[in-house]
mmCIF file of C-alpha atoms and ligand atoms in Angstrom:
data_model
loop_
_atom_site.group_PDB
_atom_site.id
_atom_site.type_symbol
_atom_site.label_atom_id
_atom_site.label_comp_id
_atom_site.label_asym_id
_atom_site.label_seq_id
_atom_site.Cartn_x
_atom_site.Cartn_y
_atom_site.Cartn_z
ATOM 1 C CA MET A 13 0.000 0.000 0.000
ATOM 2 C CA ALA A 14 1.428 3.360 -0.907
ATOM 3 C CA GLN A 15 -0.676 6.224 0.160
ATOM 4 C CA VAL A 16 1.339 9.413 0.596
ATOM 5 C CA SER A 17 0.441 12.162 3.001
ATOM 6 C CA LEU A 18 1.794 15.546 3.869
ATOM 7 C CA LYS A 19 0.888 17.091 7.211
ATOM 8 C CA ASN A 20 1.379 20.841 7.631
ATOM 9 C CA VAL A 21 4.488 20.844 5.451
ATOM 10 C CA SER A 22 6.293 24.156 4.903
ATOM 11 C CA LYS A 23 9.594 24.922 3.271
ATOM 12 C CA ALA A 24 11.644 28.100 3.543
ATOM 13 C CA PHE A 25 14.802 28.618 1.516
ATOM 14 C CA PRO A 26 17.570 30.938 2.719
ATOM 15 C CA GLY A 27 16.562 34.588 2.468
ATOM 16 C CA ASN A 28 13.130 33.822 3.957
ATOM 17 C CA VAL A 29 11.760 32.539 0.612
ATOM 18 C CA TRP A 30 8.743 30.413 1.522
ATOM 19 C CA ALA A 31 8.366 27.926 -1.335
ATOM 20 C CA ILE A 32 5.384 26.174 0.302
ATOM 21 C CA ARG A 33 3.358 26.957 3.393
ATOM 22 C CA ASP A 34 1.381 24.552 5.534
ATOM 23 C CA ILE A 35 0.557 21.983 2.864
ATOM 24 C CA THR A 36 -1.715 19.167 4.070
ATOM 25 C CA LEU A 37 -2.651 16.580 1.521
ATOM 26 C CA GLY A 38 -3.589 12.893 1.358
ATOM 27 C CA ILE A 39 -2.802 10.906 -1.783
ATOM 28 C CA GLU A 40 -4.601 7.576 -2.084
ATOM 29 C CA ASN A 41 -2.966 4.277 -2.853
ATOM 30 C CA LYS A 42 -2.835 3.760 -6.679
ATOM 31 C CA GLU A 43 -4.007 7.311 -7.324
ATOM 32 C CA PHE A 44 -2.663 9.428 -10.212
ATOM 33 C CA ILE A 45 -2.406 12.876 -8.726
ATOM 34 C CA VAL A 46 -1.160 15.971 -10.549
ATOM 35 C CA PHE A 47 0.306 19.112 -8.973
ATOM 36 C CA VAL A 48 -0.276 22.044 -11.296
ATOM 37 C CA GLY A 49 0.282 25.776 -11.026
ATOM 38 C CA PRO A 50 2.244 28.667 -12.480
ATOM 39 C CA SER A 51 6.015 28.870 -12.283
ATOM 40 C CA GLY A 52 7.244 29.321 -8.714
ATOM 41 C CA CYS A 53 4.035 28.047 -7.040
ATOM 42 C CA GLY A 54 5.975 25.393 -5.113
ATOM 43 C CA LYS A 55 4.943 22.237 -6.956
ATOM 44 C CA SER A 56 8.493 20.937 -7.594
ATOM 45 C CA THR A 57 9.515 21.708 -4.022
ATOM 46 C CA THR A 58 6.552 19.659 -2.760
ATOM 47 C CA LEU A 59 7.550 16.743 -4.993
ATOM 48 C CA ARG A 60 11.200 16.983 -3.950
ATOM 49 C CA ILE A 61 10.187 16.924 -0.281
ATOM 50 C CA ILE A 62 8.206 13.710 -0.922
ATOM 51 C CA ALA A 63 11.275 12.297 -2.692
ATOM 52 C CA GLY A 64 13.552 13.322 0.163
ATOM 53 C CA LEU A 65 15.676 15.517 -2.124
ATOM 54 C CA GLU A 66 14.651 18.545 -0.085
ATOM 55 C CA GLU A 67 14.075 18.706 3.653
ATOM 56 C CA ALA A 68 10.871 20.324 4.940
ATOM 57 C CA THR A 69 11.342 23.241 7.332
ATOM 58 C CA SER A 70 8.368 21.936 9.307
ATOM 59 C CA GLY A 71 5.687 19.276 8.963
ATOM 60 C CA ASP A 72 5.654 15.529 8.337
ATOM 61 C CA VAL A 73 5.716 13.318 5.251
ATOM 62 C CA TYR A 74 4.323 9.765 5.281
ATOM 63 C CA ILE A 75 4.745 7.082 2.627
ATOM 64 C CA GLY A 76 2.492 4.144 3.443
ATOM 65 C CA ASP A 77 2.311 4.100 7.233
ATOM 66 C CA GLN A 78 5.864 5.241 7.719
ATOM 67 C CA MET A 79 6.892 8.765 8.585
ATOM 68 C CA VAL A 80 9.830 9.371 6.247
ATOM 69 C CA ASN A 81 11.115 12.769 7.422
ATOM 70 C CA ASP A 82 14.470 11.245 8.326
ATOM 71 C CA VAL A 83 14.571 8.484 5.692
ATOM 72 C CA PRO A 84 17.110 9.138 2.896
ATOM 73 C CA PRO A 85 15.746 9.193 -0.692
ATOM 74 C CA LYS A 86 17.269 5.831 -1.611
ATOM 75 C CA ASP A 87 15.326 4.118 1.183
ATOM 76 C CA ARG A 88 11.939 5.700 0.470
ATOM 77 C CA ASN A 89 10.903 3.159 -2.161
ATOM 78 C CA ILE A 90 10.112 5.849 -4.689
ATOM 79 C CA ALA A 91 11.401 6.443 -8.228
ATOM 80 C CA MET A 92 11.588 9.847 -9.834
ATOM 81 C CA VAL A 93 11.537 10.821 -13.510
ATOM 82 C CA PHE A 94 13.015 14.243 -14.246
ATOM 83 C CA GLN A 95 12.419 16.761 -17.011
ATOM 84 C CA ASN A 96 15.993 16.443 -18.304
ATOM 85 C CA TYR A 97 15.851 12.586 -18.182
ATOM 86 C CA ALA A 98 19.170 12.490 -16.213
ATOM 87 C CA LEU A 99 20.546 9.544 -18.226
ATOM 88 C CA TYR A 100 24.231 8.635 -18.061
ATOM 89 C CA PRO A 101 25.560 9.563 -21.540
ATOM 90 C CA HIS A 102 28.388 6.987 -21.612
ATOM 91 C CA MET A 103 26.115 4.045 -20.752
ATOM 92 C CA THR A 104 23.842 2.063 -23.028
ATOM 93 C CA VAL A 105 20.082 2.098 -22.529
ATOM 94 C CA TYR A 106 20.358 -1.335 -20.895
ATOM 95 C CA ASP A 107 23.025 -0.148 -18.465
ATOM 96 C CA ASN A 108 21.149 3.038 -17.684
ATOM 97 C CA MET A 109 18.114 0.982 -16.741
ATOM 98 C CA ALA A 110 20.132 -1.611 -14.836
ATOM 99 C CA PHE A 111 22.297 0.894 -12.968
ATOM 100 C CA GLY A 112 20.112 1.427 -9.888
ATOM 101 C CA LEU A 113 19.508 -2.301 -9.468
ATOM 102 C CA ARG A 114 23.226 -3.086 -9.740
ATOM 103 C CA LEU A 115 23.939 -0.482 -7.053
ATOM 104 C CA ARG A 116 21.460 -2.278 -4.854
ATOM 105 C CA LYS A 117 23.235 -5.584 -5.602
ATOM 106 C CA TYR A 118 20.321 -7.340 -7.285
ATOM 107 C CA PRO A 119 21.227 -10.717 -8.872
ATOM 108 C CA LYS A 120 22.224 -10.454 -12.534
ATOM 109 C CA GLN A 121 19.352 -12.626 -13.758
ATOM 110 C CA GLU A 122 16.768 -10.583 -11.848
ATOM 111 C CA ILE A 123 18.187 -7.369 -13.324
ATOM 112 C CA ASP A 124 18.062 -8.810 -16.825
ATOM 113 C CA THR A 125 14.443 -9.898 -16.422
ATOM 114 C CA ARG A 126 13.341 -6.552 -15.016
ATOM 115 C CA VAL A 127 15.143 -4.493 -17.693
ATOM 116 C CA LYS A 128 13.723 -6.605 -20.517
ATOM 117 C CA ASP A 129 10.209 -6.552 -19.046
ATOM 118 C CA ALA A 130 10.313 -2.767 -18.703
ATOM 119 C CA ALA A 131 11.715 -2.427 -22.237
ATOM 120 C CA THR A 132 8.814 -4.501 -23.568
ATOM 121 C CA ILE A 133 6.233 -2.419 -21.709
ATOM 122 C CA LEU A 134 7.745 0.759 -23.182
ATOM 123 C CA GLY A 135 8.460 -0.627 -26.661
ATOM 124 C CA ILE A 136 12.207 0.048 -26.494
ATOM 125 C CA GLU A 137 13.504 -3.549 -26.725
ATOM 126 C CA LYS A 138 15.414 -2.725 -29.905
ATOM 127 C CA LEU A 139 17.182 0.260 -28.356
ATOM 128 C CA LEU A 140 18.812 -1.476 -25.402
ATOM 129 C CA HIS A 141 22.318 -1.402 -26.909
ATOM 130 C CA ARG A 142 22.184 2.287 -27.909
ATOM 131 C CA LYS A 143 23.651 5.259 -26.077
ATOM 132 C CA PRO A 144 21.342 8.178 -25.072
ATOM 133 C CA ARG A 145 22.795 10.455 -27.793
ATOM 134 C CA GLU A 146 21.558 7.977 -30.407
ATOM 135 C CA LEU A 147 17.944 8.371 -29.230
ATOM 136 C CA SER A 148 15.162 10.865 -29.933
ATOM 137 C CA GLY A 149 13.710 12.937 -27.080
ATOM 138 C CA GLY A 150 10.703 10.640 -26.787
ATOM 139 C CA GLN A 151 12.905 7.541 -26.690
ATOM 140 C CA ARG A 152 15.113 9.093 -24.005
ATOM 141 C CA GLN A 153 12.039 9.855 -21.954
ATOM 142 C CA ARG A 154 10.950 6.221 -22.255
ATOM 143 C CA VAL A 155 14.353 5.091 -20.988
ATOM 144 C CA ALA A 156 14.043 7.465 -18.023
ATOM 145 C CA VAL A 157 10.608 5.980 -17.272
ATOM 146 C CA GLY A 158 12.043 2.468 -17.778
ATOM 147 C CA ARG A 159 14.720 3.172 -15.222
ATOM 148 C CA ALA A 160 11.968 4.038 -12.759
ATOM 149 C CA ILE A 161 9.848 0.975 -13.614
ATOM 150 C CA VAL A 162 12.629 -1.579 -13.031
ATOM 151 C CA ARG A 163 12.842 -0.449 -9.427
ATOM 152 C CA LYS A 164 9.206 -1.508 -8.839
ATOM 153 C CA PRO A 165 8.764 1.446 -6.508
ATOM 154 C CA LEU A 166 5.792 2.072 -4.243
ATOM 155 C CA VAL A 167 5.419 5.572 -5.683
ATOM 156 C CA PHE A 168 6.413 7.155 -8.998
ATOM 157 C CA LEU A 169 7.269 10.843 -8.976
ATOM 158 C CA PHE A 170 7.315 12.760 -12.256
ATOM 159 C CA ASP A 171 8.726 16.302 -12.433
ATOM 160 C CA GLU A 172 7.577 17.926 -15.709
ATOM 161 C CA PRO A 173 8.744 14.822 -17.630
ATOM 162 C CA LEU A 174 7.324 15.876 -21.005
ATOM 163 C CA SER A 175 8.444 19.501 -21.158
ATOM 164 C CA ASN A 176 11.348 18.838 -23.512
ATOM 165 C CA LEU A 177 9.263 16.991 -26.101
ATOM 166 C CA ASP A 178 7.532 18.457 -29.116
ATOM 167 C CA ALA A 179 3.755 18.921 -28.956
ATOM 168 C CA LYS A 180 2.870 15.708 -30.784
ATOM 169 C CA MET A 181 5.224 13.548 -28.752
ATOM 170 C CA ARG A 182 3.919 15.126 -25.536
ATOM 171 C CA VAL A 183 0.400 14.041 -26.376
ATOM 172 C CA GLN A 184 1.600 10.517 -27.194
ATOM 173 C CA MET A 185 3.699 10.147 -24.031
ATOM 174 C CA ARG A 186 0.821 11.525 -21.958
ATOM 175 C CA THR A 187 -1.338 8.588 -23.034
ATOM 176 C CA GLU A 188 1.512 6.142 -22.532
ATOM 177 C CA ILE A 189 2.085 7.275 -18.960
ATOM 178 C CA LYS A 190 -1.653 6.931 -18.271
ATOM 179 C CA LYS A 191 -1.625 3.421 -19.738
ATOM 180 C CA LEU A 192 1.395 2.619 -17.611
ATOM 181 C CA HIS A 193 -0.471 3.751 -14.525
ATOM 182 C CA ILE A 194 -3.390 1.458 -15.328
ATOM 183 C CA ARG A 195 -1.013 -1.418 -15.989
ATOM 184 C CA LEU A 196 1.238 -0.997 -12.956
ATOM 185 C CA GLN A 197 -1.500 0.051 -10.507
ATOM 186 C CA THR A 198 0.947 2.188 -8.558
ATOM 187 C CA THR A 199 0.621 5.577 -6.921
ATOM 188 C CA MET A 200 1.866 8.280 -9.286
ATOM 189 C CA ILE A 201 2.522 11.921 -8.448
ATOM 190 C CA TYR A 202 3.031 14.169 -11.443
ATOM 191 C CA VAL A 203 4.121 17.813 -11.569
ATOM 192 C CA THR A 204 3.332 20.077 -14.517
ATOM 193 C CA HIS A 205 2.635 23.735 -15.274
ATOM 194 C CA ASP A 206 0.417 22.670 -18.180
ATOM 195 C CA GLN A 207 -3.271 22.622 -17.306
ATOM 196 C CA THR A 208 -4.130 20.415 -20.303
ATOM 197 C CA GLU A 209 -1.675 17.779 -19.091
ATOM 198 C CA ALA A 210 -3.173 18.041 -15.598
ATOM 199 C CA MET A 211 -6.755 17.746 -16.854
ATOM 200 C CA THR A 212 -6.069 14.810 -19.151
ATOM 201 C CA MET A 213 -3.897 12.789 -16.776
ATOM 202 C CA GLY A 214 -4.979 13.316 -13.187
ATOM 203 C CA ASP A 215 -7.518 11.292 -11.209
ATOM 204 C CA ARG A 216 -7.295 14.348 -8.985
ATOM 205 C CA ILE A 217 -5.536 17.645 -9.489
ATOM 206 C CA VAL A 218 -3.915 19.835 -6.861
ATOM 207 C CA VAL A 219 -3.965 23.469 -8.023
ATOM 208 C CA MET A 220 -1.224 25.526 -6.368
ATOM 209 C CA LYS A 221 -0.246 29.184 -6.293
ATOM 210 C CA ASP A 222 2.244 31.106 -4.151
ATOM 211 C CA GLY A 223 3.065 28.054 -2.036
ATOM 212 C CA HIS A 224 -0.563 27.299 -1.170
ATOM 213 C CA ILE A 225 -3.056 24.713 -2.370
ATOM 214 C CA HIS A 226 -6.101 26.476 -3.801
ATOM 215 C CA GLN A 227 -8.182 23.423 -4.715
ATOM 216 C CA ILE A 228 -7.925 19.638 -4.853
ATOM 217 C CA ALA A 229 -10.522 17.947 -7.038
ATOM 218 C CA ASP A 230 -11.148 15.694 -10.015
ATOM 219 C CA PRO A 231 -10.837 17.437 -13.406
ATOM 220 C CA ILE A 232 -14.542 17.980 -14.053
ATOM 221 C CA THR A 233 -15.217 19.395 -10.589
ATOM 222 C CA LEU A 234 -12.295 21.794 -11.031
ATOM 223 C CA TYR A 235 -13.665 22.904 -14.368
ATOM 224 C CA ASP A 236 -17.310 23.237 -13.351
ATOM 225 C CA LYS A 237 -16.901 24.327 -9.753
ATOM 226 C CA PRO A 238 -13.670 26.269 -9.284
ATOM 227 C CA VAL A 239 -13.400 27.608 -5.729
ATOM 228 C CA ASN A 240 -12.012 30.970 -6.787
ATOM 229 C CA LYS A 241 -11.102 33.207 -9.704
ATOM 230 C CA PHE A 242 -7.528 31.914 -9.892
ATOM 231 C CA VAL A 243 -8.592 28.271 -10.370
ATOM 232 C CA ALA A 244 -11.365 29.342 -12.767
ATOM 233 C CA GLY A 245 -8.861 31.237 -14.921
ATOM 234 C CA PHE A 246 -6.048 28.687 -14.724
ATOM 235 C CA ILE A 247 -8.068 25.628 -15.747
ATOM 236 C CA GLY A 248 -9.501 25.776 -19.276
ATOM 237 C CA SER A 249 -8.222 26.913 -22.643
ATOM 238 C CA PRO A 250 -8.919 29.551 -23.847
ATOM 239 C CA PRO A 251 -9.379 30.702 -20.267
ATOM 240 C CA MET A 252 -12.618 31.852 -18.677
ATOM 241 C CA ASN A 253 -13.584 35.468 -19.509
ATOM 242 C CA PHE A 254 -13.872 37.809 -16.541
ATOM 243 C CA VAL A 255 -15.865 41.026 -16.500
ATOM 244 C CA ASN A 256 -16.169 43.462 -13.580
ATOM 245 C CA GLY A 257 -19.594 44.954 -13.001
ATOM 246 C CA THR A 258 -22.470 45.508 -10.601
ATOM 247 C CA VAL A 259 -25.445 43.419 -9.549
ATOM 248 C CA VAL A 260 -28.663 45.402 -9.863
ATOM 249 C CA LYS A 261 -32.272 44.611 -8.944
ATOM 250 C CA LYS A 262 -35.182 46.106 -10.863
ATOM 251 C CA ASN A 263 -38.883 45.167 -10.663
ATOM 252 C CA GLY A 264 -38.085 41.918 -8.858
ATOM 253 C CA LYS A 265 -35.547 40.876 -11.509
ATOM 254 C CA MET A 266 -31.817 40.751 -11.065
ATOM 255 C CA TYR A 267 -29.212 41.833 -13.600
ATOM 256 C CA PHE A 268 -25.462 41.996 -14.022
ATOM 257 C CA ASN A 269 -24.518 45.410 -15.353
ATOM 258 C CA GLU A 270 -21.110 45.985 -16.885
ATOM 259 C CA GLY A 271 -21.683 49.613 -17.901
ATOM 260 C CA LYS A 272 -22.003 48.936 -21.624
ATOM 261 C CA PHE A 273 -24.194 45.855 -21.366
ATOM 262 C CA GLN A 274 -26.676 44.290 -18.994
ATOM 263 C CA VAL A 275 -27.819 40.655 -18.762
ATOM 264 C CA LYS A 276 -30.529 39.043 -16.649
ATOM 265 C CA LEU A 277 -29.686 36.413 -14.041
ATOM 266 C CA ILE A 278 -31.583 33.125 -14.042
ATOM 267 C CA ASP A 279 -33.999 32.608 -11.142
ATOM 268 C CA ALA A 280 -31.769 30.091 -9.341
ATOM 269 C CA MET A 281 -29.039 32.724 -8.992
ATOM 270 C CA VAL A 282 -31.228 35.460 -7.524
ATOM 271 C CA LYS A 283 -31.115 34.275 -3.904
ATOM 272 C CA PRO A 284 -27.353 33.655 -3.606
ATOM 273 C CA MET A 285 -26.673 37.004 -5.304
ATOM 274 C CA LEU A 286 -28.991 39.029 -3.029
ATOM 275 C CA PRO A 287 -26.166 40.079 -0.656
ATOM 276 C CA TYR A 288 -24.343 41.544 -3.670
ATOM 277 C CA VAL A 289 -27.095 43.841 -4.964
ATOM 278 C CA ASP A 290 -25.586 47.246 -5.867
ATOM 279 C CA LYS A 291 -22.101 45.865 -5.222
ATOM 280 C CA GLU A 292 -19.257 45.175 -7.604
ATOM 281 C CA VAL A 293 -18.660 41.534 -8.503
ATOM 282 C CA ILE A 294 -16.658 39.624 -11.104
ATOM 283 C CA PHE A 295 -18.725 37.878 -13.756
ATOM 284 C CA GLY A 296 -17.127 34.803 -15.376
ATOM 285 C CA ILE A 297 -18.123 32.980 -18.535
ATOM 286 C CA ARG A 298 -16.276 30.217 -20.357
ATOM 287 C CA PRO A 299 -15.638 30.714 -24.102
ATOM 288 C CA GLU A 300 -17.892 27.777 -25.024
ATOM 289 C CA ASP A 301 -20.861 29.253 -23.158
ATOM 290 C CA MET A 302 -21.329 32.130 -25.636
ATOM 291 C CA TYR A 303 -22.929 31.958 -29.074
ATOM 292 C CA ASP A 304 -23.465 34.029 -32.180
ATOM 293 C CA LYS A 305 -27.245 34.641 -32.244
ATOM 294 C CA LEU A 306 -27.406 33.658 -35.913
ATOM 295 C CA PHE A 307 -26.660 30.075 -34.936
ATOM 296 C CA VAL A 308 -28.986 29.587 -31.958
ATOM 297 C CA SER A 309 -32.715 29.031 -32.270
ATOM 298 C CA ASP A 310 -33.736 30.275 -28.826
ATOM 299 C CA ALA A 311 -31.966 33.461 -27.740
ATOM 300 C CA PRO A 312 -33.791 35.601 -25.167
ATOM 301 C CA PRO A 313 -32.958 39.299 -25.706
ATOM 302 C CA GLU A 314 -32.053 39.765 -22.026
ATOM 303 C CA ASN A 315 -29.131 37.321 -22.481
ATOM 304 C CA THR A 316 -27.878 38.992 -25.654
ATOM 305 C CA ILE A 317 -25.305 41.743 -26.019
ATOM 306 C CA LYS A 318 -23.783 43.600 -28.969
ATOM 307 C CA ALA A 319 -20.263 42.637 -29.986
ATOM 308 C CA THR A 320 -17.875 42.943 -32.908
ATOM 309 C CA CYS A 321 -15.665 40.068 -33.921
ATOM 310 C CA GLU A 322 -12.149 41.399 -34.557
ATOM 311 C CA VAL A 323 -10.230 38.170 -35.120
ATOM 312 C CA ILE A 324 -11.239 34.594 -35.914
ATOM 313 C CA GLU A 325 -8.877 31.716 -35.182
ATOM 314 C CA PRO A 326 -10.133 28.684 -37.098
ATOM 315 C CA MET A 327 -9.102 25.461 -35.352
ATOM 316 C CA GLY A 328 -10.940 23.050 -37.640
ATOM 317 C CA SER A 329 -13.817 21.595 -35.648
ATOM 318 C CA GLU A 330 -14.074 24.819 -33.653
ATOM 319 C CA ALA A 331 -13.148 28.492 -33.950
ATOM 320 C CA PHE A 332 -12.045 31.070 -31.406
ATOM 321 C CA LEU A 333 -13.622 34.502 -31.778
ATOM 322 C CA TYR A 334 -11.895 37.573 -30.322
ATOM 323 C CA LEU A 335 -14.722 39.953 -29.540
ATOM 324 C CA ASN A 336 -14.947 43.646 -28.789
ATOM 325 C CA THR A 337 -17.912 44.436 -26.540
ATOM 326 C CA GLY A 338 -17.061 48.104 -26.026
ATOM 327 C CA LYS A 339 -15.370 47.789 -22.651
ATOM 328 C CA ASN A 340 -14.231 44.241 -22.038
ATOM 329 C CA PRO A 341 -12.721 42.010 -24.725
ATOM 330 C CA LEU A 342 -14.134 38.462 -24.706
ATOM 331 C CA VAL A 343 -13.058 35.203 -26.320
ATOM 332 C CA ALA A 344 -15.734 32.793 -27.558
ATOM 333 C CA LYS A 345 -15.311 29.196 -28.712
ATOM 334 C CA VAL A 346 -17.868 28.279 -31.370
ATOM 335 C CA GLY A 347 -18.391 25.534 -33.931
ATOM 336 C CA GLY A 348 -15.825 25.648 -36.739
ATOM 337 C CA HIS A 349 -18.452 26.619 -39.309
ATOM 338 C CA ASN A 350 -20.324 29.168 -37.161
ATOM 339 C CA LYS A 351 -18.110 32.086 -38.051
ATOM 340 C CA PRO A 352 -19.341 35.693 -38.009
ATOM 341 C CA THR A 353 -18.143 38.401 -40.413
ATOM 342 C CA ILE A 354 -15.059 40.286 -39.245
ATOM 343 C CA ASN A 355 -15.643 43.813 -37.896
ATOM 344 C CA GLN A 356 -19.405 43.646 -38.257
ATOM 345 C CA ASP A 357 -21.850 43.974 -35.396
ATOM 346 C CA MET A 358 -23.151 40.670 -34.098
ATOM 347 C CA ASP A 359 -25.487 39.611 -31.319
ATOM 348 C CA LEU A 360 -23.665 37.572 -28.714
ATOM 349 C CA VAL A 361 -25.776 35.264 -26.565
ATOM 350 C CA PHE A 362 -24.683 34.182 -23.072
ATOM 351 C CA ASP A 363 -25.822 30.860 -21.651
ATOM 352 C CA MET A 364 -26.812 32.388 -18.314
ATOM 353 C CA SER A 365 -27.149 28.977 -16.638
ATOM 354 C CA LYS A 366 -23.380 28.516 -17.047
ATOM 355 C CA ILE A 367 -22.091 31.793 -15.682
ATOM 356 C CA HIS A 368 -19.968 32.196 -12.537
ATOM 357 C CA PHE A 369 -19.696 35.025 -10.040
ATOM 358 C CA PHE A 370 -16.680 35.843 -7.883
ATOM 359 C CA ASP A 371 -16.395 38.137 -4.878
ATOM 360 C CA LYS A 372 -14.452 41.263 -5.833
ATOM 361 C CA GLU A 373 -12.713 41.493 -2.429
ATOM 362 C CA THR A 374 -11.691 37.847 -1.908
ATOM 363 C CA ASP A 375 -11.816 36.405 -5.472
ATOM 364 C CA ASN A 376 -13.778 33.494 -3.962
ATOM 365 C CA THR A 377 -16.590 31.900 -5.921
ATOM 366 C CA ILE A 378 -20.094 33.124 -5.081
ATOM 367 C CA ILE A 379 -21.814 30.812 -7.598
HETATM 368 P P1 ATP B 404 8.651 25.878 -11.871
HETATM 369 O O1 ATP B 404 7.468 25.413 -12.628
HETATM 370 O O2 ATP B 404 9.208 27.174 -12.396
HETATM 371 O O3 ATP B 404 9.678 24.830 -11.650
HETATM 372 P P2 ATP B 404 7.592 25.427 -9.216
HETATM 373 O O4 ATP B 404 6.140 25.675 -9.040
HETATM 374 O O5 ATP B 404 8.022 24.023 -9.344
HETATM 375 O O6 ATP B 404 8.123 26.310 -10.403
HETATM 376 P P3 ATP B 404 9.465 25.600 -7.074
HETATM 377 O O7 ATP B 404 10.624 25.202 -7.903
HETATM 378 O O8 ATP B 404 8.927 24.635 -6.104
HETATM 379 O O9 ATP B 404 8.279 26.130 -7.974
HETATM 380 O O10 ATP B 404 9.856 26.956 -6.309
HETATM 381 C C1 ATP B 404 9.003 27.590 -5.377
HETATM 382 C C2 ATP B 404 9.665 28.837 -4.858
HETATM 383 O O11 ATP B 404 10.832 28.508 -4.130
HETATM 384 C C3 ATP B 404 10.130 29.806 -5.949
HETATM 385 O O12 ATP B 404 9.916 31.105 -5.488
HETATM 386 C C4 ATP B 404 11.599 29.507 -6.082
HETATM 387 O O13 ATP B 404 12.300 30.638 -6.518
HETATM 388 C C5 ATP B 404 11.978 29.126 -4.669
HETATM 389 N N1 ATP B 404 13.078 28.140 -4.664
HETATM 390 C C6 ATP B 404 13.068 26.898 -5.179
HETATM 391 N N2 ATP B 404 14.248 26.272 -4.965
HETATM 392 C C7 ATP B 404 15.036 27.149 -4.301
HETATM 393 C C8 ATP B 404 16.372 27.115 -3.765
HETATM 394 N N3 ATP B 404 17.126 26.030 -3.893
HETATM 395 N N4 ATP B 404 16.827 28.236 -3.154
HETATM 396 C C9 ATP B 404 16.062 29.330 -3.001
HETATM 397 N N5 ATP B 404 14.795 29.421 -3.461
HETATM 398 C C10 ATP B 404 14.286 28.368 -4.109
#
């Protein structure tokens, strides 16, 4: 069993740089968990503390039932895959994969079996005699993963392992690592700054910023129910649109007023928004929750605003529209064939059942 838990873990580097503060987190046995966040949020430091490569300033780390604060990395039963692969250039693929086992004095036959099994899983059997310089980036990454697999660790740690690969190879390796997780049934902890990687790979995602965890949830919950404006804007591509404005109540109906446009709130939102009447809030809408009126059959006028499309980015099955609404630019994601005419007025329809509101003071989600 390899659950991993962090209890009130903080890390300060010299100069009073707090990389992480008071992180408490439980990772289930066999879970694939992803730490994601912008550069400097503390995700690598958290991973390195789990690996034992960095010592926490305070707090406890458990792997399985054992507190490992004082256990050196080599005795933690973990294997780590780094962004730069960290292969030994003078050794063959076989020797790179066998190296850790030889150090631990495994019998020769056992090493041979493990290396060949891992090579088969990763489809690199034919590369075992090559040196790293004779391999492509994707092949090198497989060897680095192979070197982790042969150890049969309790926990795999990945630190941005796909960052050096081209876009196509990244997508391919992403699937391969997921398949590997299903096959090996081992706890995997994966660090990335790429929200698409996080969304596509994680059973659960830990969203971090400035050394703090903002939300831990499965991908769909993160997307549909972000706890604050940061998570809402970080998860999703193109990102959620934010508009500052005021909540107003007129004749028993409630509206969001941005200055240039006004839209009516659905009934279910009226009660939770009551405390915000006549106050400033942040309105959020995802690009796919807006439509060109020409292409929707049922578009109530109170959900519709005037916009001008300034740029269209055709993506094939979909298109991104860069819209001028007078005050706030918006990005919409529409069907690839539903394109408006550039620089002509259009009616933009909001799906008001999908909108979000955030508190202007705290950035926390209201609804
Ligand atoms: P990136 O995606 O850029 O690697 P990250 O989210 O992994 O970022 P960390 O590498 O964990 O972030 O760094 C968190 C904070 O700690 C940053 O402010 C960083 O500058 C600082 N930091 C990390 N390592 C050290 C160190 N060895 N000495 C001093 N400060 C450090």
